[in-house]
Structures are given as C-alpha cells and as structure tokens.
Coordinates of N, CA and C in Angstrom, one line a residue:
X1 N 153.0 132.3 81.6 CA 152.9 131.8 82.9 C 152.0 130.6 83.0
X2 N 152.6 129.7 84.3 CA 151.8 128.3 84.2 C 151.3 128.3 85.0
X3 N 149.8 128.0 85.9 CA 149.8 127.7 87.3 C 148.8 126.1 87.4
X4 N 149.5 125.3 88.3 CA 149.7 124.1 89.0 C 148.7 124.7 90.2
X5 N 147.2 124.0 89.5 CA 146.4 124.4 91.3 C 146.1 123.0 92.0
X6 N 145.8 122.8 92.5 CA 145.8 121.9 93.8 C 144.7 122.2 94.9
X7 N 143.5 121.4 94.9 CA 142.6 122.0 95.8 C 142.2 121.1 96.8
X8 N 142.2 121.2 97.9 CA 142.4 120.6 98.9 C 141.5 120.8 99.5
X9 N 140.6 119.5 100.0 CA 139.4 119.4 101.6 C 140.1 118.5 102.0
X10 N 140.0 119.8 103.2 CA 140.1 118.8 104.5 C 139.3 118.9 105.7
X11 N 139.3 117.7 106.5 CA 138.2 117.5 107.6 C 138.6 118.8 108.6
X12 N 137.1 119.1 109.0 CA 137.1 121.0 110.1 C 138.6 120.1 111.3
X13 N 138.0 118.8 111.5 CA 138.6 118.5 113.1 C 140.0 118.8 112.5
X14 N 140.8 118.9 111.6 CA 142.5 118.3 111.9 C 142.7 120.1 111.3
X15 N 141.8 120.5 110.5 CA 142.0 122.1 109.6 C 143.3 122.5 110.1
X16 N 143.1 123.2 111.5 CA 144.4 124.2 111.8 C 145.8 123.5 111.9
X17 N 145.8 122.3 111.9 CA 147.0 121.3 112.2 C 147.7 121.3 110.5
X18 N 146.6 120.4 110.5 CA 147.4 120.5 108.6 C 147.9 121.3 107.9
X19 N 147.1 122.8 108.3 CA 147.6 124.1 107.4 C 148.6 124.6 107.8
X20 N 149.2 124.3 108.9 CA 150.6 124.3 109.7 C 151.0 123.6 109.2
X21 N 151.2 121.9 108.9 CA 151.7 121.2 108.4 C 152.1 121.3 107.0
X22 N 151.0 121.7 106.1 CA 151.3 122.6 104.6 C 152.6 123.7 104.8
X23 N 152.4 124.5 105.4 CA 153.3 125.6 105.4 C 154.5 125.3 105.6
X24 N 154.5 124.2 106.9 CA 155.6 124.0 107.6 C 156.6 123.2 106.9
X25 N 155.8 122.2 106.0 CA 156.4 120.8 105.5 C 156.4 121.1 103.8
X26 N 155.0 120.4 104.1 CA 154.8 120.3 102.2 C 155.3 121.2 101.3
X27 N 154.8 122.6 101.9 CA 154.9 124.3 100.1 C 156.6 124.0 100.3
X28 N 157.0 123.4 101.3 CA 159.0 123.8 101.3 C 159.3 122.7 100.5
X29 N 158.8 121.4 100.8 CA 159.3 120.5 99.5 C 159.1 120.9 98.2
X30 N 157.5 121.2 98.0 CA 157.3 121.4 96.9 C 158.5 122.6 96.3
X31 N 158.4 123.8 96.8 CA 159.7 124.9 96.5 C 160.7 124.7 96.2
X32 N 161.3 123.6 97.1 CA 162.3 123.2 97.5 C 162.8 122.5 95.7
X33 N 162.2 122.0 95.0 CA 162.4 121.5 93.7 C 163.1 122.8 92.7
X34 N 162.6 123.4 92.9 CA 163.3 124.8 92.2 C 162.2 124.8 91.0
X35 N 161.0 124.4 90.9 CA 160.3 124.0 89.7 C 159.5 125.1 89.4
X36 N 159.1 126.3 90.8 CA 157.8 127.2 90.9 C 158.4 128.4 91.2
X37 N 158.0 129.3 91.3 CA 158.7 130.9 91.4 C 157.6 130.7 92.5
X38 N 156.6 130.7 92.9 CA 155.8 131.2 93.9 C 155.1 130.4 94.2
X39 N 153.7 130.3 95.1 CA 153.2 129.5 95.9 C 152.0 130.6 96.4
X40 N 150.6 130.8 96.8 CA 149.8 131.1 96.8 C 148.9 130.1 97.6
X41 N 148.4 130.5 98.6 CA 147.0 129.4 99.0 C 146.1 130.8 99.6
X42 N 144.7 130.0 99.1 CA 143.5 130.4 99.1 C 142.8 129.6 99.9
X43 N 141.3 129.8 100.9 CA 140.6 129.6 101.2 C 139.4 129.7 100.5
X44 N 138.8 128.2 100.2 CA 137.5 128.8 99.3 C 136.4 129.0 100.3
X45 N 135.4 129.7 100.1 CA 134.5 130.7 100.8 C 133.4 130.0 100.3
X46 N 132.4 130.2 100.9 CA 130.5 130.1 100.6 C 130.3 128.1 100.7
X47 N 131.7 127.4 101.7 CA 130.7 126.1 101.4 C 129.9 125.9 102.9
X48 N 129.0 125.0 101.9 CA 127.9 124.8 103.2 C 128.7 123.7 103.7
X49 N 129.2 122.8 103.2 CA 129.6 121.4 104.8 C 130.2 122.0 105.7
X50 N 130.1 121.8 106.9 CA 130.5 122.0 108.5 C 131.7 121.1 108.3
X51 N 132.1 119.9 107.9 CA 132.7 118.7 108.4 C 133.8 118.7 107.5
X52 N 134.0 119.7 106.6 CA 135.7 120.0 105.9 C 135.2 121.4 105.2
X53 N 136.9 121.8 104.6 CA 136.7 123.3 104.3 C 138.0 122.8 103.1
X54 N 137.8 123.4 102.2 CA 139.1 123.7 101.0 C 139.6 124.8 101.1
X55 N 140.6 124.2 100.5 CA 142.1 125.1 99.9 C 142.7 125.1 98.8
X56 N 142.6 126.2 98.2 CA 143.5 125.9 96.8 C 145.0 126.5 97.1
X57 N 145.6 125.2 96.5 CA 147.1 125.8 96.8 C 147.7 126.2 94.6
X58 N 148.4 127.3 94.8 CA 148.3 127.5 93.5 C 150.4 128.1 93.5
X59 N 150.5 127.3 92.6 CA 152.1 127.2 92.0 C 152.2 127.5 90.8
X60 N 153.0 128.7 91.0 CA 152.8 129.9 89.4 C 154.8 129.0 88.9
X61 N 154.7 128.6 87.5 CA 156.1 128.3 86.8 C 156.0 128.4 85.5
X62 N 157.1 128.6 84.9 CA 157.0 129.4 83.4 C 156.7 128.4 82.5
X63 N 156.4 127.2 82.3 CA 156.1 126.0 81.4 C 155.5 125.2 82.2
X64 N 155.0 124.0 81.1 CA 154.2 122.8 81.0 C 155.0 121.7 81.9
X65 N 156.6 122.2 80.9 CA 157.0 121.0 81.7 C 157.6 120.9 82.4
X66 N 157.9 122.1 83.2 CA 158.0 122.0 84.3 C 157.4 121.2 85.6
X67 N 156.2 121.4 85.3 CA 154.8 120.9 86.0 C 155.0 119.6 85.7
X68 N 155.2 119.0 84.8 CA 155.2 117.7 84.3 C 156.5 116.8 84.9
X69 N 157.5 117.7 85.1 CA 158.7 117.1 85.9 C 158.6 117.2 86.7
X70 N 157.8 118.0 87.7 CA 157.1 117.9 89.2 C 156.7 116.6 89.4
X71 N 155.4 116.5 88.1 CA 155.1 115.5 88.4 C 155.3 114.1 88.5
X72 N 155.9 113.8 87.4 CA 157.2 112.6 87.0 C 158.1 112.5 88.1
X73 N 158.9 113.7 88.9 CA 160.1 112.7 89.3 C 159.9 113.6 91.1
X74 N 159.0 114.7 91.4 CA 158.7 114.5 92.7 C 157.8 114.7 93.3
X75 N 156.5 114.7 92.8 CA 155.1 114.6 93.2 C 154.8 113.7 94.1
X76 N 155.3 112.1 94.0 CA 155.0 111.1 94.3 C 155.4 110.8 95.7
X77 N 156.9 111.2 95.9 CA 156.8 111.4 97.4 C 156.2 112.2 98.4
X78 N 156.5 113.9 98.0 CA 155.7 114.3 98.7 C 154.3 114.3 99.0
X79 N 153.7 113.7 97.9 CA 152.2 113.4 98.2 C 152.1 112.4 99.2
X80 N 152.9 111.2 99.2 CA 152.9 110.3 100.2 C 153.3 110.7 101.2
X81 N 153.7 111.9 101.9 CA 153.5 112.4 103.1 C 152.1 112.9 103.4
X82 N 151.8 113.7 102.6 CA 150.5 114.0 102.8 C 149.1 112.8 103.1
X83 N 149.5 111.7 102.7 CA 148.4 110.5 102.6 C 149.3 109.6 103.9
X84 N 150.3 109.9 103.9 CA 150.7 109.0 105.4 C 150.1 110.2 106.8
X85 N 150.0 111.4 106.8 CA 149.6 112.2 107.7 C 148.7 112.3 107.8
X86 N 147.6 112.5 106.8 CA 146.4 112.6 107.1 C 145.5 112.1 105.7
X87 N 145.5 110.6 105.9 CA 144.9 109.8 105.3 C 143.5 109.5 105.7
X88 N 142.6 109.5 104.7 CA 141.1 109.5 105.0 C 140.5 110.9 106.0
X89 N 141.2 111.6 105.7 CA 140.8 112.9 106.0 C 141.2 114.5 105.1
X90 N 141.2 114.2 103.8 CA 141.3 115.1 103.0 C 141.1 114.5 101.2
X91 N 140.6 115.4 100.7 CA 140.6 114.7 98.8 C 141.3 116.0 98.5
X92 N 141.5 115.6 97.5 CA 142.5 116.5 95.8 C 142.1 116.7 95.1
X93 N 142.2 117.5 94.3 CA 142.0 117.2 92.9 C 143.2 118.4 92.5
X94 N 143.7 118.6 91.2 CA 144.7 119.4 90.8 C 144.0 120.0 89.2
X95 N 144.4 121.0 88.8 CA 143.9 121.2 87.9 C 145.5 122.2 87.3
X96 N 145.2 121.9 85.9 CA 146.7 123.0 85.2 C 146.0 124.2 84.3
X97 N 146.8 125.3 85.0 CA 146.3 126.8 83.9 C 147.3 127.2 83.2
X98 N 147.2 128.0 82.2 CA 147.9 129.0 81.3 C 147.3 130.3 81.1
X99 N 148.0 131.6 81.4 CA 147.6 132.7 81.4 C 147.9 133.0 80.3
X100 N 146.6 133.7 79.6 CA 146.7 133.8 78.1 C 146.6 135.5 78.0
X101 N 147.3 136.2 77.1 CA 147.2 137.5 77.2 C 146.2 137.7 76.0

C-alpha cells in the first residue's frame, strides 16, 4: 500500500469555508480519477499559530505509479483550483509513503 499525503495550512479566517470546499470539490476530483481506494483527512493538533491551522489529507493506492499518474496527467488542474480559490492563503507540501510489513 501507497499513501499520497498532502498537508495543508490554511489561514483560521477562510478554515471552515475551504474544508467544505475540500470535501465538496477537490477529495471528488481527486477520487474521481479512479487512482486511490480511499481518502483520509486529519487535523494536526498542538500548533501554536492562531493565524492558520493544517490538514493532512492522505490517499491510500496500491503503487508508485499510480501516484505518479496523478501526478503527470491530473494534479495540475485540480491544484489550480485550489490556487485560483484560495491563493495566498494556504501552503503545501506533499510527501509519498510505503507501508512496509
């Protein structure tokens, strides 16, 4: 198993808008690829800034390249919703796992 994480700050002011907007929009495009069996978001806990809060959004799929064909042929748009909606008020970063038995 692969997991595709994705961790997300965003500004406190827009929080409850966007995470509706996540749910509503984005995790269905992203799904919508047929690329992930599941989808997972977390709240990370214990940060001190007042002025944004993260999210790890986490996309469990059986290969590398899968993730890699996400990323190659539909990453790009959907991300550019996310930066046309709420541009200068959130960062990224993505990181890739393998669960090792």
């Amino acid at each position: 198993m692969v997991l595709y994480n994705v961790t997300i700050g965003i500004d406190s002011d827009v929080e409850q808008e966007w995470l509706s907007w996540m749910k509503a929009t984005y995790i269905p495009k992203v799904m919508a690829t047929g690329l992930f069996k599941d989808c997972q978001i977390y709240k990370v806990l214990g940060q001190d800034e007042e002025a944004s809060v993260s999210y790890s959004f986490q996309y469990f799929t059986e290969s590398v390249d899968k993730v890699v064909d996400y990323l190659d042929n539909h990453a790009p748009s959907i991300v550019q919703l996310l930066h046309k909606n709420y541009k200068d008020k959130h960062v990224a970063f993505r990181t890739l796992l393998q669960q090792v038995d």
